[in-house]
Tab-separated table of C-alpha atoms in Angstrom:
chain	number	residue	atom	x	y	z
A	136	UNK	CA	-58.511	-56.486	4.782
A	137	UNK	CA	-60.136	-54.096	2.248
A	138	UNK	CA	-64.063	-53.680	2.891
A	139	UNK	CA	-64.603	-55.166	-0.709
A	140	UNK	CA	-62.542	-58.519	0.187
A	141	UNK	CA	-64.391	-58.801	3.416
A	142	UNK	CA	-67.891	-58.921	2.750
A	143	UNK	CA	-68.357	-62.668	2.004
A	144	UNK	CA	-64.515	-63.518	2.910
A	145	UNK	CA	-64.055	-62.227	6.856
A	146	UNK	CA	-64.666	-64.432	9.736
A	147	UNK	CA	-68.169	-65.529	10.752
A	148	UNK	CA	-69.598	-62.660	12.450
A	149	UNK	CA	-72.590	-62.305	14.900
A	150	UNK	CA	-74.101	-58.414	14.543
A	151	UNK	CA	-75.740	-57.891	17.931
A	152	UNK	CA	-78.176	-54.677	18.742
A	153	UNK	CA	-80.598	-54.053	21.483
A	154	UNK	CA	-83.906	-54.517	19.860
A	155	UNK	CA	-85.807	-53.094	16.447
A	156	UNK	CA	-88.893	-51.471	16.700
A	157	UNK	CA	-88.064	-48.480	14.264
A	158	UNK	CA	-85.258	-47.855	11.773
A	159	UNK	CA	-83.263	-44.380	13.528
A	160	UNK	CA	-79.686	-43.899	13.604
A	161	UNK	CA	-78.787	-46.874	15.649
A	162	UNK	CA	-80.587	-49.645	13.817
A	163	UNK	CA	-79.199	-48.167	10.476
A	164	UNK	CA	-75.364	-49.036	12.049
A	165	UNK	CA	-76.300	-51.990	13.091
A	166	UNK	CA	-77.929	-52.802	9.344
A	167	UNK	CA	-74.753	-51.609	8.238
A	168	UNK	CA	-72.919	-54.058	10.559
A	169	UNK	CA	-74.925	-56.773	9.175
A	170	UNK	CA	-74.526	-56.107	5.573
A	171	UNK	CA	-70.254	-55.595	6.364
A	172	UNK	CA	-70.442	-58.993	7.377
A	173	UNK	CA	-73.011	-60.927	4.511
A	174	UNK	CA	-75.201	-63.481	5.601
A	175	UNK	CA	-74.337	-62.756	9.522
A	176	UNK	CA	-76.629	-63.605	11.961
A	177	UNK	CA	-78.364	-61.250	14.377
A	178	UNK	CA	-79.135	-61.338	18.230
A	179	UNK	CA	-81.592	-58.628	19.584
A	180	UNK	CA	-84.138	-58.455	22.417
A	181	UNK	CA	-87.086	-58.461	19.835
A	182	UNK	CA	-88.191	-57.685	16.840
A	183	UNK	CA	-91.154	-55.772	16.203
A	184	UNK	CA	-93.242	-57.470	13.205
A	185	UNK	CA	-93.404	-54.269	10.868
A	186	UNK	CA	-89.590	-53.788	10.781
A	187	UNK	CA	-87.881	-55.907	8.038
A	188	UNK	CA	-84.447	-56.786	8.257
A	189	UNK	CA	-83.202	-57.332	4.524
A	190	UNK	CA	-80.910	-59.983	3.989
A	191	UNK	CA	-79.552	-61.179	7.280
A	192	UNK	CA	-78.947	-64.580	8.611
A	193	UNK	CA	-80.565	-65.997	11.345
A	194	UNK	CA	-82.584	-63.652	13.752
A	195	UNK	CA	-82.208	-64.516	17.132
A	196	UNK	CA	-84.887	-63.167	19.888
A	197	UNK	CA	-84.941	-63.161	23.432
A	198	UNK	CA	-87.787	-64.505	25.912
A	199	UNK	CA	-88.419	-60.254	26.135
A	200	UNK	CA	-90.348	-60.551	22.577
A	201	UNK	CA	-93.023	-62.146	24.074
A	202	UNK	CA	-96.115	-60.656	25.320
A	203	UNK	CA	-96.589	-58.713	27.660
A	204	UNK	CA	-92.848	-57.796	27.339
A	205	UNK	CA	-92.293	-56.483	24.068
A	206	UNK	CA	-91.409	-53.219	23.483
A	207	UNK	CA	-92.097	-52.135	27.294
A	208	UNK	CA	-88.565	-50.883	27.341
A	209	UNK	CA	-89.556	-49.296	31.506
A	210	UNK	CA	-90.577	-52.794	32.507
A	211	UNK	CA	-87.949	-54.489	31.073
A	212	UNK	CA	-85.224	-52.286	31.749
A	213	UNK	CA	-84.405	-53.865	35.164
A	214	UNK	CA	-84.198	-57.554	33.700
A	215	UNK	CA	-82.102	-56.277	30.153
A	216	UNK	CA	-79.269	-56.765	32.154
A	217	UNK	CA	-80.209	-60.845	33.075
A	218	UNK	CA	-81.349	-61.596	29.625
A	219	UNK	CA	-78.583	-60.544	28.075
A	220	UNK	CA	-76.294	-63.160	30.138
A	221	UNK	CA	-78.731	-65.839	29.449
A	222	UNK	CA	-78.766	-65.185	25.948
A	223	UNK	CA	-75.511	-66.640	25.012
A	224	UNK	CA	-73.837	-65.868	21.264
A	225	UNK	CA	-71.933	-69.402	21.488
A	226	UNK	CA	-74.635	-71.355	19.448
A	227	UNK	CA	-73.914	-69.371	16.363
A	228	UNK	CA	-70.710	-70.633	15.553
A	229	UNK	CA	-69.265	-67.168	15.388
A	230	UNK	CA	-65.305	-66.149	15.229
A	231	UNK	CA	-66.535	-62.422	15.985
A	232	UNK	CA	-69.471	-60.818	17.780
A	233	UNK	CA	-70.113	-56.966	16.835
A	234	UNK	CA	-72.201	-55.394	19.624
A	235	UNK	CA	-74.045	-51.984	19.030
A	236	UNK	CA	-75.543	-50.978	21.814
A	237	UNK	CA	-76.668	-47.658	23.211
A	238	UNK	CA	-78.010	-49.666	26.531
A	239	UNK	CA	-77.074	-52.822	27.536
A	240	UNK	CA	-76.378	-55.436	24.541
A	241	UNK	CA	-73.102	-54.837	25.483
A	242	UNK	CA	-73.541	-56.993	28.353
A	243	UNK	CA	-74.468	-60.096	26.505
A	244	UNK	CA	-72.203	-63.427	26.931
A	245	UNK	CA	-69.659	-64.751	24.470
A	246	UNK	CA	-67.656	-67.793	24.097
A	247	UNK	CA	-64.196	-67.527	26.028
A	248	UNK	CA	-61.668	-66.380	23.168
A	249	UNK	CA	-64.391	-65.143	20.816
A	250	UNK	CA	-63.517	-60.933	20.313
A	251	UNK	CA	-66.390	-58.654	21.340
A	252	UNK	CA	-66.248	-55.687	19.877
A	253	UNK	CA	-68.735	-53.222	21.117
A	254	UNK	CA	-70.188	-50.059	18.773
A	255	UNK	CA	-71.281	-47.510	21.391
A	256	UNK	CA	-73.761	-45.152	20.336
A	257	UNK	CA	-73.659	-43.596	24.147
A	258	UNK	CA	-73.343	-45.131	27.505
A	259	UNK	CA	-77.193	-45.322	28.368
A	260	UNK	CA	-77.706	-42.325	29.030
A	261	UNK	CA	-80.901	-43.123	31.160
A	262	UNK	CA	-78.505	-44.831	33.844
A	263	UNK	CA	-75.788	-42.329	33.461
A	264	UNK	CA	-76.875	-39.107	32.455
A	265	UNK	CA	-80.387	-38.860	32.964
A	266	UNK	CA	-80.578	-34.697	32.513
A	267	UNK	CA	-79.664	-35.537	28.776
A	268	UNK	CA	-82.553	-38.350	28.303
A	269	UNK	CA	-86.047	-37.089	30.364
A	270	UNK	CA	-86.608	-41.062	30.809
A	271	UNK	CA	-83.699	-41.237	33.232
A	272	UNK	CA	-86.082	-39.150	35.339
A	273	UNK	CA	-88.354	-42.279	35.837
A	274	UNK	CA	-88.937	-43.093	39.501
A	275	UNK	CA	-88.031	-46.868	38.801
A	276	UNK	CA	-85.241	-45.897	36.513
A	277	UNK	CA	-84.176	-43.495	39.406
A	278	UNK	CA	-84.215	-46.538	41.604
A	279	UNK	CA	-82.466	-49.203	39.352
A	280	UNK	CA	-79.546	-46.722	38.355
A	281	UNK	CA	-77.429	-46.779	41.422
A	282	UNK	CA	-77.290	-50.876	41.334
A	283	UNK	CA	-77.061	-50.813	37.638
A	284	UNK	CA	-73.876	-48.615	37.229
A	285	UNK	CA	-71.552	-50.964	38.727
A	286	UNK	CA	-72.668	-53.843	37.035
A	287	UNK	CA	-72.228	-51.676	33.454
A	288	UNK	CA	-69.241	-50.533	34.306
A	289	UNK	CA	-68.270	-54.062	34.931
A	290	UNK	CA	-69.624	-55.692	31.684
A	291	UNK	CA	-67.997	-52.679	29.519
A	292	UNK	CA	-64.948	-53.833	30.790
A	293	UNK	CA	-65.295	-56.848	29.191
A	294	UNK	CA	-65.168	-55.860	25.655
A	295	UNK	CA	-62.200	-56.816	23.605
A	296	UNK	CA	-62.523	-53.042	22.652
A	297	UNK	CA	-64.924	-50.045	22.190
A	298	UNK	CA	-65.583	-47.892	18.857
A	299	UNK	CA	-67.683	-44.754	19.961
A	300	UNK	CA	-69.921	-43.024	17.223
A	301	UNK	CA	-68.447	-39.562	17.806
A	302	UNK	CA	-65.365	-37.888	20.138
A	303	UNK	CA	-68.471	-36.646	22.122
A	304	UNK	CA	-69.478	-40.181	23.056
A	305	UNK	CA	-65.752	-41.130	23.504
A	306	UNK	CA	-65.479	-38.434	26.156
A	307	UNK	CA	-68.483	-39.876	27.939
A	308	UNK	CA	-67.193	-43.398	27.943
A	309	UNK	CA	-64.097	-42.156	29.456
A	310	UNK	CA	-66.145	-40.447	32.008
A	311	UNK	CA	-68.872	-43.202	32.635
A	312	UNK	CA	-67.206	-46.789	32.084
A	313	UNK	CA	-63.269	-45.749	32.632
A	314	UNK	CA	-62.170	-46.853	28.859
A	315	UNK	CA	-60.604	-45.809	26.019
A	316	UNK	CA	-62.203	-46.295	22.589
A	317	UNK	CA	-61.402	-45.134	18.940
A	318	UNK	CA	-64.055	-43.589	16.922
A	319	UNK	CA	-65.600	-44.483	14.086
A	320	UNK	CA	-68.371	-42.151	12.457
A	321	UNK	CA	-71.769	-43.518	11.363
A	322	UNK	CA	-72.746	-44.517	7.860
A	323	UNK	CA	-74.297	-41.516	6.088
A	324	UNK	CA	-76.038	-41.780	2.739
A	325	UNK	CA	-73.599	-39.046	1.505
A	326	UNK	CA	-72.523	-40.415	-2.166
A	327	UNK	CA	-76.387	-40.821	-2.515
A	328	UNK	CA	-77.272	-37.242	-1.665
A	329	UNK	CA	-74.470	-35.775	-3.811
A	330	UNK	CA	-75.165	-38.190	-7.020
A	331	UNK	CA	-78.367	-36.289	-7.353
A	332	UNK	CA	-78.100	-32.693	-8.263
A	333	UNK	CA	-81.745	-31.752	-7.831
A	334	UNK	CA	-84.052	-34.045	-5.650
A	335	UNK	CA	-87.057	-31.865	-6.646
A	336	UNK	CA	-86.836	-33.650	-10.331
A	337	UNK	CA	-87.722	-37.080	-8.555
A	338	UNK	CA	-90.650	-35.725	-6.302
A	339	UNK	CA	-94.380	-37.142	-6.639
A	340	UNK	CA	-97.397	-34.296	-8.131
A	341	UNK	CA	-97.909	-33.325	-4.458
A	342	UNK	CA	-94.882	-33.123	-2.873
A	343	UNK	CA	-93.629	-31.005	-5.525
A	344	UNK	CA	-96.668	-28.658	-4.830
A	345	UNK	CA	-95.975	-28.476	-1.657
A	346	UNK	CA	-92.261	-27.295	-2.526
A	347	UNK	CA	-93.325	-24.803	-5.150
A	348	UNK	CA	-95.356	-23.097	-2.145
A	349	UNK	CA	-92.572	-22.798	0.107
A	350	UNK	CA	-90.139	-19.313	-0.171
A	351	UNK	CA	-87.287	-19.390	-2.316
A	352	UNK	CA	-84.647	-19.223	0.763
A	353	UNK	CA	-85.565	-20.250	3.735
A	354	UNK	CA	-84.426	-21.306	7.315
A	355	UNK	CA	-84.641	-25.130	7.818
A	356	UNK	CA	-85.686	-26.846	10.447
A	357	UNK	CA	-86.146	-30.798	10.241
A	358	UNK	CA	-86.655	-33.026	12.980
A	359	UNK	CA	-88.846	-35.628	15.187
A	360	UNK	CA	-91.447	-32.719	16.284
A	361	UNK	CA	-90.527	-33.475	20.550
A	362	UNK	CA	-89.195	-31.290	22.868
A	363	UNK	CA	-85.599	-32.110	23.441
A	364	UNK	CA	-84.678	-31.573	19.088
A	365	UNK	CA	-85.529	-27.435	19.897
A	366	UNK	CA	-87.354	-26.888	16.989
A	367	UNK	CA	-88.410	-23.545	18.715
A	368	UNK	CA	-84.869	-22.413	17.880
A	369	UNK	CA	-85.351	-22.625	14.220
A	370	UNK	CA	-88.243	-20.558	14.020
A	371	UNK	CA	-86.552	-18.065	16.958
A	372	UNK	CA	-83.807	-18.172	13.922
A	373	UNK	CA	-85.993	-16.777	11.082
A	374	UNK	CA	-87.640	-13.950	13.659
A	375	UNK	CA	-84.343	-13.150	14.209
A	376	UNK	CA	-82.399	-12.964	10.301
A	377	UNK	CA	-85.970	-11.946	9.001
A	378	UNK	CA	-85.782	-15.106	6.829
A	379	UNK	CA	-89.066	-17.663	6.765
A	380	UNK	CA	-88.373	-20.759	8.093
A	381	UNK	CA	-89.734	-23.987	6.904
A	382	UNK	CA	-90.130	-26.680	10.016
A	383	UNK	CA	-90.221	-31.007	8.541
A	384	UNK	CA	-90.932	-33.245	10.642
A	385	UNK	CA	-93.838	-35.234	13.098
A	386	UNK	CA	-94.658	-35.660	16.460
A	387	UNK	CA	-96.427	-34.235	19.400
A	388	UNK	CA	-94.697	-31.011	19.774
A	389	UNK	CA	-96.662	-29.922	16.576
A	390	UNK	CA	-99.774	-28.009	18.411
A	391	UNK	CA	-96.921	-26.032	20.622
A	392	UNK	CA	-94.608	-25.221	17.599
A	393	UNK	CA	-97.419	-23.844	15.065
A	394	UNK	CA	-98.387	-21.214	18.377
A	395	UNK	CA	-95.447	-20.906	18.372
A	396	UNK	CA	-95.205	-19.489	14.511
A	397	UNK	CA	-98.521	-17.785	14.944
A	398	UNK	CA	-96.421	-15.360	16.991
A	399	UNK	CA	-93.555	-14.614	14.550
A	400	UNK	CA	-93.387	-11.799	12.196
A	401	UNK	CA	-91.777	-14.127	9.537
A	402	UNK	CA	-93.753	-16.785	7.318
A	403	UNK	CA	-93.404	-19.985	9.236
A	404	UNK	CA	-94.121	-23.032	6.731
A	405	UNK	CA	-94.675	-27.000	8.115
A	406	UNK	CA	-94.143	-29.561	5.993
A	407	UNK	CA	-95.496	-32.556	7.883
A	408	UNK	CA	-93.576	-36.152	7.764
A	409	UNK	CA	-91.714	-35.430	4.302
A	410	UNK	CA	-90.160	-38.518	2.345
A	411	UNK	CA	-86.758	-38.761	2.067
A	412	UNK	CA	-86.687	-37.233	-1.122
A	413	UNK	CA	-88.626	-33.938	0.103
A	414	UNK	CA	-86.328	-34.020	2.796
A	415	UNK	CA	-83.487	-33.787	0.124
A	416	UNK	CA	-84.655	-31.530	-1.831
A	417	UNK	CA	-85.528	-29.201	1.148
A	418	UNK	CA	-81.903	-29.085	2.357
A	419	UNK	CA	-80.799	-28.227	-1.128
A	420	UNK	CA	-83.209	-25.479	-1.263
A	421	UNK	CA	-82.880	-24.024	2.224
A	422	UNK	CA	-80.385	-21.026	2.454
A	423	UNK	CA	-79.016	-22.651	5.871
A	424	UNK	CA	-79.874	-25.636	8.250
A	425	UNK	CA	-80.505	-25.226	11.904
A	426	UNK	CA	-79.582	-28.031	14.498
A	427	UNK	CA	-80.099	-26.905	18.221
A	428	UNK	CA	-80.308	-30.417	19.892
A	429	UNK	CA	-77.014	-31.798	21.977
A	430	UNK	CA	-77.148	-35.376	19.925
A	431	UNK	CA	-74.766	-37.946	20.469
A	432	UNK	CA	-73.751	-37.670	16.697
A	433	UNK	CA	-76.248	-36.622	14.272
A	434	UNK	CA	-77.497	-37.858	11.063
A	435	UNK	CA	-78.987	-34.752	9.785
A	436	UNK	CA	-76.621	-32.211	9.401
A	437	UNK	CA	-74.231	-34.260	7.479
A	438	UNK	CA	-77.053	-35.267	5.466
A	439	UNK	CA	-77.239	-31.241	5.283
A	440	UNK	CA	-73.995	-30.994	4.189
A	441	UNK	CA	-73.641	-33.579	1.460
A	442	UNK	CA	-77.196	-31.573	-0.065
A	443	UNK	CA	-74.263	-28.431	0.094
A	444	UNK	CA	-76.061	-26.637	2.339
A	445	UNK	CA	-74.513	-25.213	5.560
A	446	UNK	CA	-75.595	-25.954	9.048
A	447	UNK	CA	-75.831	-24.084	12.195
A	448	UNK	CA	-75.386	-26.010	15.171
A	449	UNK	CA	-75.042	-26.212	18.566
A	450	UNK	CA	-71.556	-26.017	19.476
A	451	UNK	CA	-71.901	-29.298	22.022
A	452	UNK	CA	-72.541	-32.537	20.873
A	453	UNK	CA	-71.555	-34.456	18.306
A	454	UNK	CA	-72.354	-32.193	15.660
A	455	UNK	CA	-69.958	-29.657	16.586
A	456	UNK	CA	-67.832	-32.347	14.839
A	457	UNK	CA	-69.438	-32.818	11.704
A	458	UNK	CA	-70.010	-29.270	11.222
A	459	UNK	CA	-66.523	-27.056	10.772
A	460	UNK	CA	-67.039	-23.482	11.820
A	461	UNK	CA	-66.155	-21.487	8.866
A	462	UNK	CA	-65.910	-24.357	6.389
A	463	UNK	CA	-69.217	-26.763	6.716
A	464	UNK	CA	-71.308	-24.075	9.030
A	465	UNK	CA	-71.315	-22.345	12.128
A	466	UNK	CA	-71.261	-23.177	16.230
A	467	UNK	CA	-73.870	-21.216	18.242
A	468	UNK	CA	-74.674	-21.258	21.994
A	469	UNK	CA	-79.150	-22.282	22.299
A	470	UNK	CA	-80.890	-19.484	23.897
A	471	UNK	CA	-78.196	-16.377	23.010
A	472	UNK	CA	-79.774	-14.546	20.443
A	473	UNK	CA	-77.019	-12.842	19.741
A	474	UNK	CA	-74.746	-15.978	19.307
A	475	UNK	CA	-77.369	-17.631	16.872
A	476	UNK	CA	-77.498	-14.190	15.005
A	477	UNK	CA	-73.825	-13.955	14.829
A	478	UNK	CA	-73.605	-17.765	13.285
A	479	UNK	CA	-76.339	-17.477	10.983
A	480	UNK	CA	-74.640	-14.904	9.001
A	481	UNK	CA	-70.800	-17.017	9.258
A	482	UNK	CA	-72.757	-20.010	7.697
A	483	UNK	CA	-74.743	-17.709	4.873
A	484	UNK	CA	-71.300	-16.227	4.011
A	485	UNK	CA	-70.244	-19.579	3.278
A	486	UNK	CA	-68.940	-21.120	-0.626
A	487	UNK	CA	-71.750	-23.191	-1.196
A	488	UNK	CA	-69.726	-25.329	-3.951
A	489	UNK	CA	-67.065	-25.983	-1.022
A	490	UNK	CA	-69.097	-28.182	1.275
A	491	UNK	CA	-70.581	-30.953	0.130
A	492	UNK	CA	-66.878	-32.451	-0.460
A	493	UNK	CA	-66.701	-32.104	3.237
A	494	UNK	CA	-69.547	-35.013	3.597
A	495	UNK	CA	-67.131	-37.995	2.349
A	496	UNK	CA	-65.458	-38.228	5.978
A	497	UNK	CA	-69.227	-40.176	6.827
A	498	UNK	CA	-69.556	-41.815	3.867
A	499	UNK	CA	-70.718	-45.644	3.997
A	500	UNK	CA	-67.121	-46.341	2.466
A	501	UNK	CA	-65.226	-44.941	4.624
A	502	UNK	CA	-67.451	-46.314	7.580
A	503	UNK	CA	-66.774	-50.157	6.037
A	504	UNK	CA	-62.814	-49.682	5.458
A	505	UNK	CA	-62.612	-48.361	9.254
A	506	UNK	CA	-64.806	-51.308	10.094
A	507	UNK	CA	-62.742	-53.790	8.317
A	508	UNK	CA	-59.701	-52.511	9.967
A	509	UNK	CA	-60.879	-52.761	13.489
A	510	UNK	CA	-61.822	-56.428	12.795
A	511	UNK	CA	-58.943	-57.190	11.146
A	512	UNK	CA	-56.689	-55.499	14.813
A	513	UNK	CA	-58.605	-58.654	16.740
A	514	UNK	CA	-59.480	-61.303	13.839
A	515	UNK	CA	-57.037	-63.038	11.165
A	516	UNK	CA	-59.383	-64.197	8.415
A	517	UNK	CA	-57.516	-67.976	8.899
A	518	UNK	CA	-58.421	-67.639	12.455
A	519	UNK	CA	-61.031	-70.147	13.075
A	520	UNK	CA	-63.112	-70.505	16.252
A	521	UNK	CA	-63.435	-73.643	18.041
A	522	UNK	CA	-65.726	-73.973	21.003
């Protein structure tokens, strides 16, 4: 079942995902669950009203989207687990029901014989590993953990079968629910990046003022603006090569990070909430890209790569994947000045022309065949579901 014949031709799918009240990595997979399977219907917690959902079926909500529920993800935590049994998937008719859940959708309740097949971004880490997620630190959270691990252990076992985003997460799923799982990579707007040889061309009057101030090669460092993403490691990596380092991004880390470059001896440069576009054009102007943060996968550096610029990241995490020491970028160890020193000049020795080839592994293509074929293990297209 090629991903071309099964949009519009596979069984009747249900896409479900833990709630939308921003578009990050997770809600883009499960968008690009929904568009796999056209016209599918979609189950979350809630909805927030400024997030639009292009295209899909029906969209399902749970009691939680009322008021004053919504979007208190600390309140509702304890009760995710009860509405997601109450919320059944058997009214919507579906032979399949496609789970992506980085919490607890994974727990909702499907029609006996129906495949669930659960996308796992991570194991919540606020139950499991808390010292990766601060939120896990929560004196309820603290509280609710020890009675909630069984019971997620429990429903993961229920799955027909797990797909983790990354070998990373597949290692913690071993670890945390007891299962096996193949991986299959995010989506990445790869072919998109690469079609366009110079995102500057495309840029509005201002932004492309802004880009004309910034150095000719630079260190980048692009992010949410909080603490966990290590920003400070970016701007430790120009002090260190000499190079001036550009920092993209938002968020409330801002005040600490611009002290921060008040202190270096190399031009530090923010460019504040940049478009996508900026953001393209910055990777394909930066001499190297810095990613410090242990992420589960991570977006950014293969959208890094596909710009054909190389990326230095930590050497845990999920990025240690997409980025291949000595072909894609380097692996350094956060906080050892001499291993970020040492990596920094491995990626700038790098053959520029060589890695953006290296980005088609994440491609959206490649994400839809793998989907396609993990349906296709658990669901004939004649198959037809009968309550």
């Amino acid at each position: 079942m090629s991903s071309d014949s099964q949009r519009g031709e596979g069984p009747r799918a249900l896409v479900v995902h833990e709630w939308f009240a921003s578009i990050g990595g997770s809600e883009n997979v499960a968008n690009a669950l929904r568009q796999h399977f056209e016209g599918s219907d979609l189950l979350c917690l809630w909805r927030d009203e400024h997030v639009s959902i292009p295209g899909a079926g029906k969209v399902t909500q749970t009691l939680l989207s009322a008021r004053p529920f919504r979007g208190r993800k600390i309140l509702c935590l304890p009760l995710m687990p009860l509405i997601w049994r109450w919320t059944s998937a058997r009214t919507h008719g579906a032979e399949v029901v496609i789970v992506s859940s980085h919490l607890f959708a994974h727990h909702v309740a499907v029609p006996r014989g129906t495949p669930k097949l659960v996308y796992v971004h991570t194991p919540a880490r606020y139950i499991w590993e808390p010292d990766f997620d601060n939120r896990g630190q929560n004196p309820l959270i603290r509280i609710a953990s020890s009675l909630l691990k069984p019971l997620d252990r429990w429903r993961a076992s229920e799955a027909t079968e797990l797909a983790a985003n990354s070998e990373f997460v597949r290692a913690r799923i071993k670890r945390t629910w007891g299962r096996d799982s193949r991986v299959i990579y995010p989506p990445v707007d790869v072919d998109e990046i690469r079609a366009t040889a110079d995102w500057s061309l495309g840029l509005s009057h201002a932004e492309k003022a802004a880009l004309n101030e910034l150095p000719i090669d630079f260190v980048l460092g692009a992010s949410r603006f909080i603490p966990y993403k290590r920003l400070d490691l970016a701007i430790r990596a120009g002090e260190l090569s000499g190079m001036p380092v550009v920092v993209a991004g938002a968020g409330p880390e801002e005040a600490r990070l611009r002290a921060l470059a008040a202190q270096n001896t190399v031009p530090v440069h923010f460019v504040i909430s940049p478009s996508n576009r900026l953001l393209r054009a910055l990777y394909q102007r930066a001499a190297l890209y810095i990613f410090p943060p242990v992420e589960d996968f991570g977006i950014m550096p293969v959208e890094s790569i596909a710009a054909g610029t190389p990326v230095v990241a930590n050497g845990h995490g999920g990025a240690s994947e997409s980025v291949v020491e000595g072909l894609t970028g380097s692996h350094f160890v956060p906080d050892d000045d001499e291993s970020l020193l040492h990596a920094i000049g491995r990626s700038l020795s790098l053959d520029r022309t060589k890695i953006s080839g290296q980005a088609s592994r994440f491609s959206r293509q490649r994400f839809d065949d793998e989907v396609a074929r993990w349906v296709e293990d658990h669901v004939t297209r004649e198959s037809t579901f009968h309550e």
